[in-house]
PDB file of C-alpha atoms and ligand atoms in Angstrom:
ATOM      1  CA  UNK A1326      -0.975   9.269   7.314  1.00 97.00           C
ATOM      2  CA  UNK A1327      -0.329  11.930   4.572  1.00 98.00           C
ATOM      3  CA  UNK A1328      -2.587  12.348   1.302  1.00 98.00           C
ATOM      4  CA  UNK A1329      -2.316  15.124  -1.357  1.00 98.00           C
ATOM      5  CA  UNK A1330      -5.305  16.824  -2.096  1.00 99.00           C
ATOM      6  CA  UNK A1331      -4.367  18.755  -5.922  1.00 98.00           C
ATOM      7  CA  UNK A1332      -6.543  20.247  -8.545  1.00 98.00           C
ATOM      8  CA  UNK A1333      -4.649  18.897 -11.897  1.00 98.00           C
ATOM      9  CA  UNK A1334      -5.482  19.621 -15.583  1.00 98.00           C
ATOM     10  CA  UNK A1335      -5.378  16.507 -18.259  1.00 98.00           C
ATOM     11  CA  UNK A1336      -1.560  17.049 -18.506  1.00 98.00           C
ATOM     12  CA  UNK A1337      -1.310  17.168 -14.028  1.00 98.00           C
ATOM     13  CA  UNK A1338      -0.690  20.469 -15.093  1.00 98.00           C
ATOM     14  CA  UNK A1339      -0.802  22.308 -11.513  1.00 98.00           C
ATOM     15  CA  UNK A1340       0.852  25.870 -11.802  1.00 98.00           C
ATOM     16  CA  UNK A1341       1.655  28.695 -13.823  1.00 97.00           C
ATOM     17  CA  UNK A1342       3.811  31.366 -13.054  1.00 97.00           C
ATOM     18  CA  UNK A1343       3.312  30.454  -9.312  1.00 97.00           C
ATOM     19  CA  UNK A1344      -0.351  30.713  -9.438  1.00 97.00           C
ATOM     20  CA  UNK A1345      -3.081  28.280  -9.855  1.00 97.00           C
ATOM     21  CA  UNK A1346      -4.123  27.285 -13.507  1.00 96.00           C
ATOM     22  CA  UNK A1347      -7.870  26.350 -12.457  1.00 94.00           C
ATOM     23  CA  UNK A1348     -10.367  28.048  -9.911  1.00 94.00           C
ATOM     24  CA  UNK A1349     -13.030  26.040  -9.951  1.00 97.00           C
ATOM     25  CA  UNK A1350     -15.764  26.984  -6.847  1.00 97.00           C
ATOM     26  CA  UNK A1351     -16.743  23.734  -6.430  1.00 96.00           C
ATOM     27  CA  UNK A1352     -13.108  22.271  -5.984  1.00 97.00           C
ATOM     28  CA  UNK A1353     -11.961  25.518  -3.553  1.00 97.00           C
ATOM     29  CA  UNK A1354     -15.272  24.052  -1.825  1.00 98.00           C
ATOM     30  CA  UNK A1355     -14.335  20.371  -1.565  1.00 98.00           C
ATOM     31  CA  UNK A1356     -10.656  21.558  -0.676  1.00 98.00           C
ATOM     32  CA  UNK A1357     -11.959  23.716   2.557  1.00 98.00           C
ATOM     33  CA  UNK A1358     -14.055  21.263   3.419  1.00 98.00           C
ATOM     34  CA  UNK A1359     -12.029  17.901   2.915  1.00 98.00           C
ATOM     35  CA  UNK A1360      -8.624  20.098   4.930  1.00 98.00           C
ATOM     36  CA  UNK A1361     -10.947  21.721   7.298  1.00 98.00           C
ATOM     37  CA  UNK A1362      -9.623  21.023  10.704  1.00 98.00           C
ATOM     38  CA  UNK A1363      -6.588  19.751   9.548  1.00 98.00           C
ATOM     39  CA  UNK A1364      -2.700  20.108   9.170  1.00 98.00           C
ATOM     40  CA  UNK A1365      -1.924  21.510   5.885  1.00 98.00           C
ATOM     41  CA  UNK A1366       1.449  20.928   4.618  1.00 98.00           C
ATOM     42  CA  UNK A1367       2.816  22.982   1.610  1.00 98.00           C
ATOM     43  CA  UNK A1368       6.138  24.235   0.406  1.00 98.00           C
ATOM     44  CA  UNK A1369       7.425  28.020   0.388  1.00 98.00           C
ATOM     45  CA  UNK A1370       6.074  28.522  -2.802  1.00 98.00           C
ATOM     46  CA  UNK A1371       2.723  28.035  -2.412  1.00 98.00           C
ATOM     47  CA  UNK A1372       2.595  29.753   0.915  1.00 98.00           C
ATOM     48  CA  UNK A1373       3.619  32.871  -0.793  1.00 97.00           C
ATOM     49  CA  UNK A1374       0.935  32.245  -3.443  1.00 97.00           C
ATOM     50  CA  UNK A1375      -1.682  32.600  -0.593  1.00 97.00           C
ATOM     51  CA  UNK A1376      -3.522  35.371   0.189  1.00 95.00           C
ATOM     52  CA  UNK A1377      -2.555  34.407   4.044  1.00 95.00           C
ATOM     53  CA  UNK A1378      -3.128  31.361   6.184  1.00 98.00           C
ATOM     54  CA  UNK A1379      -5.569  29.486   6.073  1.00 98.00           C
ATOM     55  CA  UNK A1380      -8.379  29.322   8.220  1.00 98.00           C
ATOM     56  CA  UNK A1381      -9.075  26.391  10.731  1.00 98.00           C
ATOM     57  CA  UNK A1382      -6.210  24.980   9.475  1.00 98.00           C
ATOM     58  CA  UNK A1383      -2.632  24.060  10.933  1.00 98.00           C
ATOM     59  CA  UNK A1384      -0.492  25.874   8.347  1.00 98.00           C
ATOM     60  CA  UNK A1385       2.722  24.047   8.284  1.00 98.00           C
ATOM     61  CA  UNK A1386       5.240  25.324   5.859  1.00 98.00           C
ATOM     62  CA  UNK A1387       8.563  23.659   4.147  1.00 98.00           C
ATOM     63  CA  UNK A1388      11.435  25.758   3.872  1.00 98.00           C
ATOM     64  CA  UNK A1389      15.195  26.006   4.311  1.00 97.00           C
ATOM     65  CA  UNK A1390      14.370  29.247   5.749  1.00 95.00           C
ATOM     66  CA  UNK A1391      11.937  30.369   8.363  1.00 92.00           C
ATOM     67  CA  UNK A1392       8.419  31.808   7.186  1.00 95.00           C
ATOM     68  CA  UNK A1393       6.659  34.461   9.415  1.00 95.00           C
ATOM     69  CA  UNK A1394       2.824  34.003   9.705  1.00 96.00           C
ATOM     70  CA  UNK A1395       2.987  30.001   9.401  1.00 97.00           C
ATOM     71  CA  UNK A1396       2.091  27.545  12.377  1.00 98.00           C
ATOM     72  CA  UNK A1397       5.168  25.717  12.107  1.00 97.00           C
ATOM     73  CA  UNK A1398       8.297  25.727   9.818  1.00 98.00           C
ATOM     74  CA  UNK A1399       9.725  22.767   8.717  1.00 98.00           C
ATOM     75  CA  UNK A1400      13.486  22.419   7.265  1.00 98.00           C
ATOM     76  CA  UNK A1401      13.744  18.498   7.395  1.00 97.00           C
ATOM     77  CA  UNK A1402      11.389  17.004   5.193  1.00 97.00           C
ATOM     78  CA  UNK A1403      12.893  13.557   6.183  1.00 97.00           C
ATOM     79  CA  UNK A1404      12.562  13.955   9.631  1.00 97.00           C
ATOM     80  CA  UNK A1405       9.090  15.070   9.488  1.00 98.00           C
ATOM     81  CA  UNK A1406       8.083  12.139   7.092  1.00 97.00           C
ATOM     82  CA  UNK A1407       9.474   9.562   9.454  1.00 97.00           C
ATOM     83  CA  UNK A1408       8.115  11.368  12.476  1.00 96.00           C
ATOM     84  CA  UNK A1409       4.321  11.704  10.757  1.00 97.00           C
ATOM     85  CA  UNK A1410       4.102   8.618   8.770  1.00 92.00           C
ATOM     86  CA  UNK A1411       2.377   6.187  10.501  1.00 93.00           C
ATOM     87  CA  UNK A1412       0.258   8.692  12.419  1.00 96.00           C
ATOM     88  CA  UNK A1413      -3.766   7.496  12.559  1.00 96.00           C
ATOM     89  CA  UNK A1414      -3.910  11.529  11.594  1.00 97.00           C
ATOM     90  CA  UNK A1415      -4.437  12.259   8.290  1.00 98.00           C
ATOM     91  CA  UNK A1416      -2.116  15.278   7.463  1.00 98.00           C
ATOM     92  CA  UNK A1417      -2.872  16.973   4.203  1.00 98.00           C
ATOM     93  CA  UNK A1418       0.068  17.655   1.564  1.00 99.00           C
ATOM     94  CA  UNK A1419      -1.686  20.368  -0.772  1.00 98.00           C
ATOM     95  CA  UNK A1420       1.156  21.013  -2.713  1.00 97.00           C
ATOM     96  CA  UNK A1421       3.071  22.737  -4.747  1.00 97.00           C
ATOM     97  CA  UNK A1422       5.060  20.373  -7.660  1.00 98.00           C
ATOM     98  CA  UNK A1423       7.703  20.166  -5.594  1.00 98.00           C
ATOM     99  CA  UNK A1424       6.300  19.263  -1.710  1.00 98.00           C
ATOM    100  CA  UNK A1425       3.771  16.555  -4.220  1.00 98.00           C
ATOM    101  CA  UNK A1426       6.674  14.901  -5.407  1.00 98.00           C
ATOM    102  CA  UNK A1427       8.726  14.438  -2.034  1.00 98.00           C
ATOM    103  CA  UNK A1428       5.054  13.215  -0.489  1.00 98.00           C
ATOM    104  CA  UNK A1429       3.666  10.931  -3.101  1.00 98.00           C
ATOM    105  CA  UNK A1430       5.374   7.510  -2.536  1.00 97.00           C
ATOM    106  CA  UNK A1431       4.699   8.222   1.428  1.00 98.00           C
ATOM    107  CA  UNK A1432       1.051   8.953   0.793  1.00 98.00           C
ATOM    108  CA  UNK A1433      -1.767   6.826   1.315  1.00 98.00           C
ATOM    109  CA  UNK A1434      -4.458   9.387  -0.260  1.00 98.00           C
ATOM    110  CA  UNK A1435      -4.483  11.072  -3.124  1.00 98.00           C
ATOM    111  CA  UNK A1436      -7.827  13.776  -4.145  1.00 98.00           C
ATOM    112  CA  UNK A1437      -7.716  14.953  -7.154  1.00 98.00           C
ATOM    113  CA  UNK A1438      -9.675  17.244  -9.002  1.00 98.00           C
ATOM    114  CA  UNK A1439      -8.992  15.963 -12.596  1.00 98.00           C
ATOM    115  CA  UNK A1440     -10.140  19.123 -14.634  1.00 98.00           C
ATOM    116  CA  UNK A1441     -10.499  18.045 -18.473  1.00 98.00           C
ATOM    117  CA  UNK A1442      -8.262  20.866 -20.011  1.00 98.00           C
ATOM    118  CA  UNK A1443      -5.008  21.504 -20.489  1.00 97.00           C
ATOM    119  CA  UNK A1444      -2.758  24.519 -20.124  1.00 97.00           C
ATOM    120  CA  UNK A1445       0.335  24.592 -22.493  1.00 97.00           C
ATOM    121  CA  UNK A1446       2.000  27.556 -20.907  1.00 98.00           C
ATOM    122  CA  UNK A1447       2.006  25.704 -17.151  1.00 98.00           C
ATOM    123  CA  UNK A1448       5.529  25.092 -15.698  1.00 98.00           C
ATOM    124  CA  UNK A1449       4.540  23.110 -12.236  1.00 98.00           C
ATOM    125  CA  UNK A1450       3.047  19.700 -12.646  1.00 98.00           C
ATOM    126  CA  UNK A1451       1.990  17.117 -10.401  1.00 98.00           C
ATOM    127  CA  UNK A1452       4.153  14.045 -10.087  1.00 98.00           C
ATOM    128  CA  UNK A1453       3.471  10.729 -12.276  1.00 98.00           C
ATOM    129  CA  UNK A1454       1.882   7.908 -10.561  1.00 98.00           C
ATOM    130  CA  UNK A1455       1.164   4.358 -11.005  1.00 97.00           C
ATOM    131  CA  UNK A1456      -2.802   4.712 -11.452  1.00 96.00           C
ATOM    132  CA  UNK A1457      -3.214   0.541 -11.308  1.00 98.00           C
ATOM    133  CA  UNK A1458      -1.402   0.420  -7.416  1.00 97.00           C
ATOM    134  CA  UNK A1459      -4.544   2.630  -6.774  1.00 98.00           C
ATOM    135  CA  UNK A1460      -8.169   1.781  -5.858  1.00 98.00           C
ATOM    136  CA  UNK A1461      -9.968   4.475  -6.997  1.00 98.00           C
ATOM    137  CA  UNK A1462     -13.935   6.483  -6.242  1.00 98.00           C
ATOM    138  CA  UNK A1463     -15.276   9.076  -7.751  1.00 98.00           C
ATOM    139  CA  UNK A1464     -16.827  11.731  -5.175  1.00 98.00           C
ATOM    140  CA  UNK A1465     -18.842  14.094  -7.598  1.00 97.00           C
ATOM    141  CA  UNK A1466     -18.192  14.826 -11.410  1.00 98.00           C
ATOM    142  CA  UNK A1467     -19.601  18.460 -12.463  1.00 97.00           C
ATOM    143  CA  UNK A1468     -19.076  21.187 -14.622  1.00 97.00           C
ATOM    144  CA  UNK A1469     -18.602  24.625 -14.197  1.00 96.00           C
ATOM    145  CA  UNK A1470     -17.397  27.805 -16.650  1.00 90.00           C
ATOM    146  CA  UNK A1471     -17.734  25.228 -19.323  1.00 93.00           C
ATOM    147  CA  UNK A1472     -15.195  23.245 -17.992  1.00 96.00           C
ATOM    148  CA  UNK A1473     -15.784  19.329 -16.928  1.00 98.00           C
ATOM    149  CA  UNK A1474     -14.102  18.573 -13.938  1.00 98.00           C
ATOM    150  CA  UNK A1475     -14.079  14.881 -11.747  1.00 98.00           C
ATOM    151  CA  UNK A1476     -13.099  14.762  -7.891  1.00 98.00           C
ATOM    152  CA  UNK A1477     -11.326  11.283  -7.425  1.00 98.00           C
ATOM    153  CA  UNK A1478      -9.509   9.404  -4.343  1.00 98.00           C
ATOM    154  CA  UNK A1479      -7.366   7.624  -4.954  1.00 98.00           C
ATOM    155  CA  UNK A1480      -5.884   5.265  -1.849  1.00 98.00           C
ATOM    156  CA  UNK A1481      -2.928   3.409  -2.165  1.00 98.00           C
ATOM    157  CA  UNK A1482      -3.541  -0.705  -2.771  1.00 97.00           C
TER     158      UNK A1482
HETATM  159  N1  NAP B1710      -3.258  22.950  -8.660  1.00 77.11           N
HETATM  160  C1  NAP B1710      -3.073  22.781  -7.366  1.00 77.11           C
HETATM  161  O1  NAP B1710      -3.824  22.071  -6.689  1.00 77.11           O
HETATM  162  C2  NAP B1710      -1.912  23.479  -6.704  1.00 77.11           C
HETATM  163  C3  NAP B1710      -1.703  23.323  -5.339  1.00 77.11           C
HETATM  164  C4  NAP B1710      -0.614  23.967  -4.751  1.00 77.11           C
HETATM  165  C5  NAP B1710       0.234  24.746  -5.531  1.00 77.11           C
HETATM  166  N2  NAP B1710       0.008  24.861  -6.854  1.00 77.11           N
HETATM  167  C6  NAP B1710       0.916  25.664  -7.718  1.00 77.11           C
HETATM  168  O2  NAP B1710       2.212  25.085  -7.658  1.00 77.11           O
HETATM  169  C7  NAP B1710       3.196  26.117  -7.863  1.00 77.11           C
HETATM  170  C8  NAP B1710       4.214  26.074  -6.713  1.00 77.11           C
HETATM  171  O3  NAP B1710       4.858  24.804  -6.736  1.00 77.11           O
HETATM  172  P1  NAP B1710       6.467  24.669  -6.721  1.00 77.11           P
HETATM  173  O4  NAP B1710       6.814  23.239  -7.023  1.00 77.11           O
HETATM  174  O5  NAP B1710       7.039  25.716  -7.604  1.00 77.11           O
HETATM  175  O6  NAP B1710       6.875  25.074  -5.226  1.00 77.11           O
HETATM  176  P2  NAP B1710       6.428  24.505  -3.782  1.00 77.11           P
HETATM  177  O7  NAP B1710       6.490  22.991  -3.789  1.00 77.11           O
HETATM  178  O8  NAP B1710       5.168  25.145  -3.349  1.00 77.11           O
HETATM  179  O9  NAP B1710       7.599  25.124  -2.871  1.00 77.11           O
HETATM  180  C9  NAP B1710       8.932  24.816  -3.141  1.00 77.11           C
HETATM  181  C10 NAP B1710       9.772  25.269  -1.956  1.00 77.11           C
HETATM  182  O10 NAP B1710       9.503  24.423  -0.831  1.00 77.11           O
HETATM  183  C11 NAP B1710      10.705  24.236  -0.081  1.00 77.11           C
HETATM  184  N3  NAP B1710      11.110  22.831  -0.159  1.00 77.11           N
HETATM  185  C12 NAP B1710      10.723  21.891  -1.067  1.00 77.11           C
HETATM  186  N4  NAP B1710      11.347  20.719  -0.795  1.00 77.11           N
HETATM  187  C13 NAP B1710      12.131  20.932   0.298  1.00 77.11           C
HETATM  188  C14 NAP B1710      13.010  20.111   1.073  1.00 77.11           C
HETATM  189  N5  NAP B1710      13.213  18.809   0.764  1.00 77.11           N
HETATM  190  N6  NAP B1710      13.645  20.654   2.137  1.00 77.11           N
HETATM  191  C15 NAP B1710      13.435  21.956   2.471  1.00 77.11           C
HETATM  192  N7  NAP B1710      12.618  22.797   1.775  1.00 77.11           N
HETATM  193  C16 NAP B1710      11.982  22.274   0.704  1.00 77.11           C
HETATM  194  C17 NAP B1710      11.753  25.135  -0.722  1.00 77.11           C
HETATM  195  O11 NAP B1710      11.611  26.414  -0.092  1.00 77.11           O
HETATM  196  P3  NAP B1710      12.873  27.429   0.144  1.00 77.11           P
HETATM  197  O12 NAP B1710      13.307  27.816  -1.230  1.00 77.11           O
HETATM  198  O13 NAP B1710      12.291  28.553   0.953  1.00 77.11           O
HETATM  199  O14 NAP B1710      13.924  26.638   0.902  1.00 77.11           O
HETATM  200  C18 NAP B1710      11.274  25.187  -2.170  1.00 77.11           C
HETATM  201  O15 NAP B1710      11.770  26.303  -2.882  1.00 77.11           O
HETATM  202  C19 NAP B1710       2.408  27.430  -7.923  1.00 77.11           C
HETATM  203  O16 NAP B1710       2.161  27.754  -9.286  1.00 77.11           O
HETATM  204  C20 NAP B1710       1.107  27.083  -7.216  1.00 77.11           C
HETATM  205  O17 NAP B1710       0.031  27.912  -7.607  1.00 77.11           O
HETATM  206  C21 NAP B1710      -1.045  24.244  -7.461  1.00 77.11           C
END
């Protein structure tokens, strides 16, 4: 089973100038300790936007090329969807734009830390979905560095 796990701004702004837009503590927190122990999927991108892999983590990588340093390399994003779908597993998908959208009508989950701001210069956003073929439940709501911030899953109806 694959869910996205994304930290999105009111706009699903996600990215700017491959970096992260938002770096909230309490969401890095949720995010190491929701993919903790875990397969984390995520395109070439974001890879290079990490300081290096990531800890107690299988770091899977998608790429038409292959990546040094990662667990695994994958080319065929087909092939690995149909080979992982219907796994008990649950394989996080933690971005970026581009990995989100090619995931997001195979996922079951999706976590998202829905940060009440927006970012006007961001050029990577998460994918549109279809919020009513969602149940949804909020796992905290908070505030930090004056910005309000709410942690949802969402699973697929
Ligand atoms: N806010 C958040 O939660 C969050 C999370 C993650 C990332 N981000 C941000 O998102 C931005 C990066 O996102 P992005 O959309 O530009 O890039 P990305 O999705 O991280 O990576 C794109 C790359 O993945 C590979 N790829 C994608 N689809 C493929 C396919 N079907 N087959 C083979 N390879 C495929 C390609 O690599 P090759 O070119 O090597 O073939 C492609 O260039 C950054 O700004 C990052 O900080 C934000």
């Amino acid at each position: 089973m694959f869910s996205l796990i994304a930290a999105i701004g009111k706009n699903r702004e996600l990215g700017r100038g491959g970096e992260l837009i938002f770096h909230l503590k309490d969401d890095m927190k949720f995010f190491r300790e929701t993919t903790s122990g875990h397969k984390v999927v995520m395109g070439r991108k974001t890879w290079e936007s990490l300081p290096g892999k990531l800890k107690n983590r299988t770091n899977i990588v998608i790429s038409r090329h292959n990546i040094e340093g990662a667990d695994d390399c994958v080319s065929d994003i087909t092939d690995f969807i149909e080979k992982n779908k219907d796994t008990d597993e649950e394989i996080f998908i933690i971005g970026g734009g581009m990995v989100y959208f090619e995931f997001l009508k195979h996922a079951k989950n999706l976590y998202l830390t829905e940060v009440d701001a927006s970012d006007d210069s961001a050029d990577t956003f998460f994918p549109a979905f279809d919020k009513s073929k969602y149940s949804s439940e909020i796992i905290k709501k908070g505030s930090e560095d004056d910005l309000n911030y709410s942690i949802i899953k969402y699973t697929k109806n």
